């Protein structure tokens, strides 16, 4: 009998400790974004932004009907993106251990970037055609799709937007993204530029998710600006946005 009651006491002590743990609001690590996940997501976001910037910097050349070969293949674009990434993060992306999860994901993303640029060489190098539809927004979506394919359900990236701004159906926000846009990124007191992250169930699996806001700059307004409804260069009606408005949200999902 003594043995049993001692056991029961030990059990109830364990229960009490557990209860205090839950009641105190301490969240077990399983529900909390880890520092490593946050660092990986920020790194992938920085690389996507760097690559899009290279497309943007080359936009006039890409759109020039007089030039045939633009000399902008996957390798060249990546070589230009690396210093931009390094400027933004303070880290040389090639110094990140390829055996680590971070290094593996970043290299897969860089391969996806090169793949998209190389696939589009016939479009890019077409002579006699001005606007070719190869713009940072579209390029970013294609890179994210190629990355998702490479990662086979381990990681995903997306650039989405508030529902009423969505142009491409593939960019529509899912339930979590909509909720984060409404309750966090668009909240009046949300710090400008601040990302939001959480561990949540996505497609039935536990996943770390990060959402980083993107705001319209001057260069976006020829397509997304005023007057609202006017058809832009790409054939879409303009959103009537103003500089500084929340234009999109870059999300990174890392399945656990
Ligand atoms: C030349 C016109 C043009 C410019 C300039 C432009 N965009 Fe876009 N944007 C588009 C098009 C077209 C799409 C749809 C791309 C696709 O096929 O996925 C798009 C898509 C997007 C999306 C994804 C959601 C959606 O609606 O499909 C976001 C976010 C976005 N743009 C933000 C920006 C921001 C921020 C800038 C400036 C840094 C910018 N865009 C500059 C034309 C443009």
mmCIF file of C-alpha atoms and ligand atoms in Angstrom:
data_model
loop_
_atom_site.group_PDB
_atom_site.id
_atom_site.type_symbol
_atom_site.label_atom_id
_atom_site.label_comp_id
_atom_site.label_asym_id
_atom_site.label_seq_id
_atom_site.Cartn_x
_atom_site.Cartn_y
_atom_site.Cartn_z
ATOM 1 C CA UNK A 1 0.000 0.000 0.000
ATOM 2 C CA UNK A 2 2.792 2.377 0.980
ATOM 3 C CA UNK A 3 4.362 1.833 -2.445
ATOM 4 C CA UNK A 4 1.173 2.666 -4.257
ATOM 5 C CA UNK A 5 0.403 5.846 -2.372
ATOM 6 C CA UNK A 6 3.992 7.017 -2.904
ATOM 7 C CA UNK A 7 3.542 6.380 -6.591
ATOM 8 C CA UNK A 8 0.237 8.264 -6.627
ATOM 9 C CA UNK A 9 1.835 11.186 -4.852
ATOM 10 C CA UNK A 10 4.639 11.266 -7.368
ATOM 11 C CA UNK A 11 2.067 11.143 -10.149
ATOM 12 C CA UNK A 12 0.011 13.966 -8.762
ATOM 13 C CA UNK A 13 3.153 16.030 -8.265
ATOM 14 C CA UNK A 14 3.955 15.501 -11.925
ATOM 15 C CA UNK A 15 0.397 16.471 -12.859
ATOM 16 C CA UNK A 16 0.613 19.588 -10.730
ATOM 17 C CA UNK A 17 3.867 20.631 -12.357
ATOM 18 C CA UNK A 18 2.304 20.126 -15.773
ATOM 19 C CA UNK A 19 -0.781 22.084 -14.780
ATOM 20 C CA UNK A 20 1.244 25.010 -13.468
ATOM 21 C CA UNK A 21 3.218 24.915 -16.692
ATOM 22 C CA UNK A 22 0.087 25.203 -18.848
ATOM 23 C CA UNK A 23 -1.701 27.695 -16.589
ATOM 24 C CA UNK A 24 1.334 29.964 -16.459
ATOM 25 C CA UNK A 25 1.012 30.355 -20.215
ATOM 26 C CA UNK A 26 4.493 29.025 -20.859
ATOM 27 C CA UNK A 27 4.289 27.605 -24.334
ATOM 28 C CA UNK A 28 6.099 24.361 -24.978
ATOM 29 C CA UNK A 29 8.804 24.626 -27.636
ATOM 30 C CA UNK A 30 6.571 22.688 -30.024
ATOM 31 C CA UNK A 31 4.285 25.713 -30.447
ATOM 32 C CA UNK A 32 6.981 28.334 -30.715
ATOM 33 C CA UNK A 33 8.961 29.448 -33.762
ATOM 34 C CA UNK A 34 12.608 28.539 -33.242
ATOM 35 C CA UNK A 35 15.429 30.996 -33.841
ATOM 36 C CA UNK A 36 16.770 28.716 -36.559
ATOM 37 C CA UNK A 37 13.449 28.669 -38.428
ATOM 38 C CA UNK A 38 13.151 32.442 -38.217
ATOM 39 C CA UNK A 39 16.713 32.886 -39.502
ATOM 40 C CA UNK A 40 16.114 30.508 -42.421
ATOM 41 C CA UNK A 41 12.858 32.229 -43.412
ATOM 42 C CA UNK A 42 14.447 35.690 -43.276
ATOM 43 C CA UNK A 43 17.361 34.437 -45.331
ATOM 44 C CA UNK A 44 15.102 32.945 -48.031
ATOM 45 C CA UNK A 45 13.096 36.171 -48.106
ATOM 46 C CA UNK A 46 16.297 38.194 -48.532
ATOM 47 C CA UNK A 47 17.454 36.016 -51.431
ATOM 48 C CA UNK A 48 14.112 36.255 -53.227
ATOM 49 C CA UNK A 49 14.170 40.030 -52.815
ATOM 50 C CA UNK A 50 17.762 40.248 -54.043
ATOM 51 C CA UNK A 51 16.940 38.221 -57.165
ATOM 52 C CA UNK A 52 13.830 40.308 -57.895
ATOM 53 C CA UNK A 53 15.909 43.463 -57.513
ATOM 54 C CA UNK A 54 18.354 42.212 -60.148
ATOM 55 C CA UNK A 55 15.429 41.739 -62.566
ATOM 56 C CA UNK A 56 14.218 45.226 -61.695
ATOM 57 C CA UNK A 57 17.669 46.773 -62.262
ATOM 58 C CA UNK A 58 17.791 45.078 -65.672
ATOM 59 C CA UNK A 59 14.170 45.851 -66.625
ATOM 60 C CA UNK A 60 14.935 48.513 -69.262
ATOM 61 C CA UNK A 61 17.471 46.238 -70.907
ATOM 62 C CA UNK A 62 15.087 43.260 -70.772
ATOM 63 C CA UNK A 63 12.365 45.396 -72.407
ATOM 64 C CA UNK A 64 14.647 46.836 -75.096
ATOM 65 C CA UNK A 65 13.493 45.515 -78.499
ATOM 66 C CA UNK A 66 16.824 46.485 -80.102
ATOM 67 C CA UNK A 67 18.918 44.067 -78.010
ATOM 68 C CA UNK A 68 18.930 40.346 -78.725
ATOM 69 C CA UNK A 69 21.121 38.438 -76.271
ATOM 70 C CA UNK A 70 20.729 40.197 -72.900
ATOM 71 C CA UNK A 71 23.592 38.288 -71.294
ATOM 72 C CA UNK A 72 21.337 37.600 -68.336
ATOM 73 C CA UNK A 73 21.317 33.887 -67.622
ATOM 74 C CA UNK A 74 20.811 32.088 -64.308
ATOM 75 C CA UNK A 75 24.470 32.286 -63.333
ATOM 76 C CA UNK A 76 24.771 35.998 -64.153
ATOM 77 C CA UNK A 77 21.617 36.884 -62.283
ATOM 78 C CA UNK A 78 22.722 34.931 -59.201
ATOM 79 C CA UNK A 79 26.163 36.542 -59.301
ATOM 80 C CA UNK A 80 24.442 39.930 -59.142
ATOM 81 C CA UNK A 81 21.999 38.799 -56.431
ATOM 82 C CA UNK A 82 24.661 37.480 -54.038
ATOM 83 C CA UNK A 83 26.148 40.903 -53.134
ATOM 84 C CA UNK A 84 22.634 42.352 -52.698
ATOM 85 C CA UNK A 85 21.782 39.512 -50.313
ATOM 86 C CA UNK A 86 25.037 40.100 -48.463
ATOM 87 C CA UNK A 87 24.331 43.819 -48.204
ATOM 88 C CA UNK A 88 20.897 43.101 -46.724
ATOM 89 C CA UNK A 89 21.917 40.350 -44.295
ATOM 90 C CA UNK A 90 25.625 40.908 -43.640
ATOM 91 C CA UNK A 91 26.283 37.279 -44.593
ATOM 92 C CA UNK A 92 27.843 35.722 -47.684
ATOM 93 C CA UNK A 93 25.192 33.174 -48.745
ATOM 94 C CA UNK A 94 27.864 30.835 -50.094
ATOM 95 C CA UNK A 95 29.467 30.650 -46.631
ATOM 96 C CA UNK A 96 26.384 28.950 -45.179
ATOM 97 C CA UNK A 97 27.094 25.235 -44.597
ATOM 98 C CA UNK A 98 25.360 23.297 -47.408
ATOM 99 C CA UNK A 99 24.890 20.378 -44.979
ATOM 100 C CA UNK A 100 22.770 22.474 -42.619
ATOM 101 C CA UNK A 101 19.027 22.851 -43.160
ATOM 102 C CA UNK A 102 19.586 26.530 -43.870
ATOM 103 C CA UNK A 103 22.306 25.885 -46.448
ATOM 104 C CA UNK A 104 20.288 23.154 -48.128
ATOM 105 C CA UNK A 105 17.161 25.301 -48.460
ATOM 106 C CA UNK A 106 19.057 28.403 -49.589
ATOM 107 C CA UNK A 107 20.932 26.469 -52.263
ATOM 108 C CA UNK A 108 17.710 24.867 -53.479
ATOM 109 C CA UNK A 109 16.249 28.351 -53.758
ATOM 110 C CA UNK A 110 19.295 29.634 -55.657
ATOM 111 C CA UNK A 111 18.993 26.657 -58.027
ATOM 112 C CA UNK A 112 15.312 27.526 -58.509
ATOM 113 C CA UNK A 113 16.270 31.122 -59.353
ATOM 114 C CA UNK A 114 18.820 29.978 -61.942
ATOM 115 C CA UNK A 115 16.346 27.457 -63.373
ATOM 116 C CA UNK A 116 13.667 30.107 -63.981
ATOM 117 C CA UNK A 117 16.091 32.538 -65.625
ATOM 118 C CA UNK A 118 17.614 29.826 -67.813
ATOM 119 C CA UNK A 119 14.188 28.537 -68.872
ATOM 120 C CA UNK A 120 13.233 32.039 -69.993
ATOM 121 C CA UNK A 121 16.262 32.700 -72.187
ATOM 122 C CA UNK A 122 14.224 32.465 -75.446
ATOM 123 C CA UNK A 123 11.776 35.065 -74.060
ATOM 124 C CA UNK A 124 14.466 37.323 -72.626
ATOM 125 C CA UNK A 125 16.609 37.294 -75.747
ATOM 126 C CA UNK A 126 13.810 37.845 -78.245
ATOM 127 C CA UNK A 127 14.745 40.698 -80.540
ATOM 128 C CA UNK A 128 12.113 43.092 -81.900
ATOM 129 C CA UNK A 129 9.810 42.651 -78.895
ATOM 130 C CA UNK A 130 9.684 45.311 -76.187
ATOM 131 C CA UNK A 131 7.665 44.291 -73.141
ATOM 132 C CA UNK A 132 8.062 40.559 -72.570
ATOM 133 C CA UNK A 133 6.109 40.077 -69.368
ATOM 134 C CA UNK A 134 9.315 39.227 -67.517
ATOM 135 C CA UNK A 135 8.882 41.469 -64.448
ATOM 136 C CA UNK A 136 9.935 41.020 -60.790
ATOM 137 C CA UNK A 137 6.423 40.049 -59.579
ATOM 138 C CA UNK A 138 5.998 37.261 -62.142
ATOM 139 C CA UNK A 139 9.618 36.158 -61.832
ATOM 140 C CA UNK A 140 9.234 35.922 -58.033
ATOM 141 C CA UNK A 141 6.128 33.773 -58.348
ATOM 142 C CA UNK A 142 7.865 31.409 -60.788
ATOM 143 C CA UNK A 143 10.876 31.114 -58.475
ATOM 144 C CA UNK A 144 8.634 30.322 -55.506
ATOM 145 C CA UNK A 145 6.825 27.662 -57.534
ATOM 146 C CA UNK A 146 10.111 26.088 -58.678
ATOM 147 C CA UNK A 147 11.408 26.181 -55.094
ATOM 148 C CA UNK A 148 8.256 24.485 -53.770
ATOM 149 C CA UNK A 149 8.649 21.707 -56.343
ATOM 150 C CA UNK A 150 12.265 21.169 -55.370
ATOM 151 C CA UNK A 151 11.443 21.041 -51.668
ATOM 152 C CA UNK A 152 8.697 18.424 -52.139
ATOM 153 C CA UNK A 153 6.498 19.406 -49.201
ATOM 154 C CA UNK A 154 9.300 20.412 -46.814
ATOM 155 C CA UNK A 155 9.163 24.142 -47.481
ATOM 156 C CA UNK A 156 7.126 26.645 -49.486
ATOM 157 C CA UNK A 157 7.357 30.313 -50.375
ATOM 158 C CA UNK A 158 4.740 32.640 -51.762
ATOM 159 C CA UNK A 159 4.087 36.297 -52.415
ATOM 160 C CA UNK A 160 0.460 36.939 -51.657
ATOM 161 C CA UNK A 161 -1.551 40.100 -50.982
ATOM 162 C CA UNK A 162 -4.756 41.332 -49.376
ATOM 163 C CA UNK A 163 -7.591 39.566 -51.252
ATOM 164 C CA UNK A 164 -8.871 42.679 -53.088
ATOM 165 C CA UNK A 165 -5.418 43.331 -54.591
ATOM 166 C CA UNK A 166 -4.862 39.848 -55.992
ATOM 167 C CA UNK A 167 -4.064 39.717 -59.698
ATOM 168 C CA UNK A 168 -2.971 36.122 -60.216
ATOM 169 C CA UNK A 169 -5.303 33.523 -58.668
ATOM 170 C CA UNK A 170 -2.273 31.437 -57.715
ATOM 171 C CA UNK A 171 -1.270 34.209 -55.286
ATOM 172 C CA UNK A 172 -4.541 34.188 -53.313
ATOM 173 C CA UNK A 173 -3.998 34.225 -49.538
ATOM 174 C CA UNK A 174 -4.937 31.103 -47.585
ATOM 175 C CA UNK A 175 -6.883 31.301 -44.306
ATOM 176 C CA UNK A 176 -3.773 31.878 -42.164
ATOM 177 C CA UNK A 177 -2.370 34.531 -44.515
ATOM 178 C CA UNK A 178 -5.719 36.397 -44.654
ATOM 179 C CA UNK A 179 -5.985 36.353 -40.885
ATOM 180 C CA UNK A 180 -2.412 37.596 -40.424
ATOM 181 C CA UNK A 181 -2.933 40.401 -42.962
ATOM 182 C CA UNK A 182 -6.174 41.485 -41.278
ATOM 183 C CA UNK A 183 -5.234 41.189 -37.608
ATOM 184 C CA UNK A 184 -1.478 41.853 -37.685
ATOM 185 C CA UNK A 185 0.119 43.439 -40.755
ATOM 186 C CA UNK A 186 -2.781 45.840 -41.413
ATOM 187 C CA UNK A 187 -3.422 46.666 -37.745
ATOM 188 C CA UNK A 188 -2.989 50.427 -37.240
ATOM 189 C CA UNK A 189 -0.352 49.905 -34.541
ATOM 190 C CA UNK A 190 1.652 47.234 -36.436
ATOM 191 C CA UNK A 191 5.312 48.366 -36.627
ATOM 192 C CA UNK A 192 6.188 49.151 -40.235
ATOM 193 C CA UNK A 193 8.142 46.384 -41.909
ATOM 194 C CA UNK A 194 7.821 44.024 -38.943
ATOM 195 C CA UNK A 195 7.265 40.363 -39.862
ATOM 196 C CA UNK A 196 4.906 38.004 -38.045
ATOM 197 C CA UNK A 197 5.639 34.347 -37.385
ATOM 198 C CA UNK A 198 3.873 31.425 -35.716
ATOM 199 C CA UNK A 199 3.682 27.662 -35.569
ATOM 200 C CA UNK A 200 0.379 26.529 -37.013
ATOM 201 C CA UNK A 201 -1.274 23.613 -38.770
ATOM 202 C CA UNK A 202 -0.964 23.918 -42.537
ATOM 203 C CA UNK A 203 -2.360 21.334 -44.939
ATOM 204 C CA UNK A 204 -2.867 19.125 -41.897
ATOM 205 C CA UNK A 205 0.756 19.354 -40.754
ATOM 206 C CA UNK A 206 2.526 21.392 -38.089
ATOM 207 C CA UNK A 207 4.504 24.164 -39.728
ATOM 208 C CA UNK A 208 6.493 27.269 -38.926
ATOM 209 C CA UNK A 209 5.171 30.191 -40.943
ATOM 210 C CA UNK A 210 6.500 33.699 -41.413
ATOM 211 C CA UNK A 211 4.773 36.604 -43.146
ATOM 212 C CA UNK A 212 6.770 39.700 -44.129
ATOM 213 C CA UNK A 213 4.957 42.825 -45.384
ATOM 214 C CA UNK A 214 5.891 44.440 -48.704
ATOM 215 C CA UNK A 215 4.920 48.039 -49.407
ATOM 216 C CA UNK A 216 4.418 49.762 -52.743
ATOM 217 C CA UNK A 217 7.278 52.024 -53.725
ATOM 218 C CA UNK A 218 7.304 54.652 -56.447
ATOM 219 C CA UNK A 219 8.394 52.075 -59.068
ATOM 220 C CA UNK A 220 5.316 49.904 -58.434
ATOM 221 C CA UNK A 221 2.743 52.577 -59.152
ATOM 222 C CA UNK A 222 2.943 52.562 -62.957
ATOM 223 C CA UNK A 223 1.098 49.229 -62.648
ATOM 224 C CA UNK A 224 -0.507 49.176 -59.184
ATOM 225 C CA UNK A 225 -1.151 52.911 -58.742
ATOM 226 C CA UNK A 226 -3.704 55.418 -59.958
ATOM 227 C CA UNK A 227 -6.046 55.882 -61.681
ATOM 228 C CA UNK A 228 -7.772 52.802 -60.302
ATOM 229 C CA UNK A 229 -9.185 50.566 -63.031
ATOM 230 C CA UNK A 230 -6.985 51.878 -65.845
ATOM 231 C CA UNK A 231 -5.323 49.007 -67.692
ATOM 232 C CA UNK A 232 -1.573 48.849 -67.070
ATOM 233 C CA UNK A 233 1.245 47.708 -69.334
ATOM 234 C CA UNK A 234 0.649 44.084 -68.325
ATOM 235 C CA UNK A 235 -3.079 44.082 -69.123
ATOM 236 C CA UNK A 236 -4.370 44.198 -65.531
ATOM 237 C CA UNK A 237 -6.518 47.012 -64.087
ATOM 238 C CA UNK A 238 -4.533 49.226 -61.711
ATOM 239 C CA UNK A 239 -5.372 48.950 -58.026
ATOM 240 C CA UNK A 240 -5.257 52.706 -57.309
ATOM 241 C CA UNK A 241 -2.585 52.172 -54.659
ATOM 242 C CA UNK A 242 -0.450 54.890 -53.112
ATOM 243 C CA UNK A 243 3.221 54.804 -52.229
ATOM 244 C CA UNK A 244 3.699 53.145 -48.850
ATOM 245 C CA UNK A 245 0.473 51.096 -48.928
ATOM 246 C CA UNK A 246 0.757 47.418 -48.003
ATOM 247 C CA UNK A 247 0.966 45.811 -51.442
ATOM 248 C CA UNK A 248 1.872 42.241 -50.675
ATOM 249 C CA UNK A 249 3.060 39.716 -48.165
ATOM 250 C CA UNK A 250 5.984 37.373 -48.606
ATOM 251 C CA UNK A 251 5.338 34.138 -46.733
ATOM 252 C CA UNK A 252 7.693 31.276 -45.913
ATOM 253 C CA UNK A 253 6.398 27.929 -44.646
ATOM 254 C CA UNK A 254 8.773 25.383 -43.102
ATOM 255 C CA UNK A 255 7.051 22.097 -42.313
ATOM 256 C CA UNK A 256 8.113 20.365 -39.134
HETATM 257 C C1 LIG B 1 5.034 46.288 -64.980
HETATM 258 C C2 LIG B 1 3.906 46.258 -64.052
HETATM 259 C C3 LIG B 1 4.176 45.943 -62.602
HETATM 260 C C4 LIG B 1 5.025 46.589 -61.750
HETATM 261 C C5 LIG B 1 5.931 47.768 -62.042
HETATM 262 C C6 LIG B 1 4.864 45.926 -60.473
HETATM 263 N N1 LIG B 1 3.956 44.914 -60.553
HETATM 264 FE FE1 LIG B 1 3.277 43.780 -59.050
HETATM 265 N N2 LIG B 1 2.305 42.588 -60.348
HETATM 266 C C7 LIG B 1 2.197 42.845 -61.691
HETATM 267 C C8 LIG B 1 1.613 41.681 -62.342
HETATM 268 C C9 LIG B 1 1.334 41.531 -63.817
HETATM 269 C C10 LIG B 1 1.373 40.724 -61.326
HETATM 270 C C11 LIG B 1 0.852 39.317 -61.488
HETATM 271 C C12 LIG B 1 2.110 38.474 -61.659
HETATM 272 C C13 LIG B 1 1.873 37.006 -61.785
HETATM 273 O O1 LIG B 1 1.670 36.531 -62.883
HETATM 274 O O2 LIG B 1 1.965 36.309 -60.780
HETATM 275 C C14 LIG B 1 1.814 41.337 -60.093
HETATM 276 C C15 LIG B 1 1.737 40.724 -58.862
HETATM 277 C C16 LIG B 1 2.113 41.315 -57.689
HETATM 278 C C17 LIG B 1 1.930 40.724 -56.380
HETATM 279 C C18 LIG B 1 1.421 39.317 -56.081
HETATM 280 C C19 LIG B 1 -0.015 39.224 -55.814
HETATM 281 C C20 LIG B 1 -0.867 39.264 -57.038
HETATM 282 O O3 LIG B 1 -1.626 40.240 -57.138
HETATM 283 O O4 LIG B 1 -0.805 38.366 -57.902
HETATM 284 C C21 LIG B 1 2.417 41.620 -55.476
HETATM 285 C C22 LIG B 1 2.457 41.475 -53.971
HETATM 286 C C23 LIG B 1 2.914 42.752 -56.223
HETATM 287 N N3 LIG B 1 2.696 42.539 -57.555
HETATM 288 C C24 LIG B 1 3.532 43.841 -55.656
HETATM 289 C C25 LIG B 1 4.297 44.744 -56.390
HETATM 290 C C26 LIG B 1 5.232 45.669 -55.788
HETATM 291 C C27 LIG B 1 5.449 45.828 -54.290
HETATM 292 C C28 LIG B 1 5.832 46.318 -56.821
HETATM 293 C C29 LIG B 1 6.938 47.329 -56.748
HETATM 294 C C30 LIG B 1 8.141 46.945 -56.059
HETATM 295 C C31 LIG B 1 5.240 45.817 -58.050
HETATM 296 N N4 LIG B 1 4.331 44.859 -57.744
HETATM 297 C C32 LIG B 1 5.564 46.274 -59.338
HETATM 298 C C33 LIG B 1 2.596 43.985 -62.351
HETATM 299 C C34 LIG B 1 3.517 44.882 -61.835
#
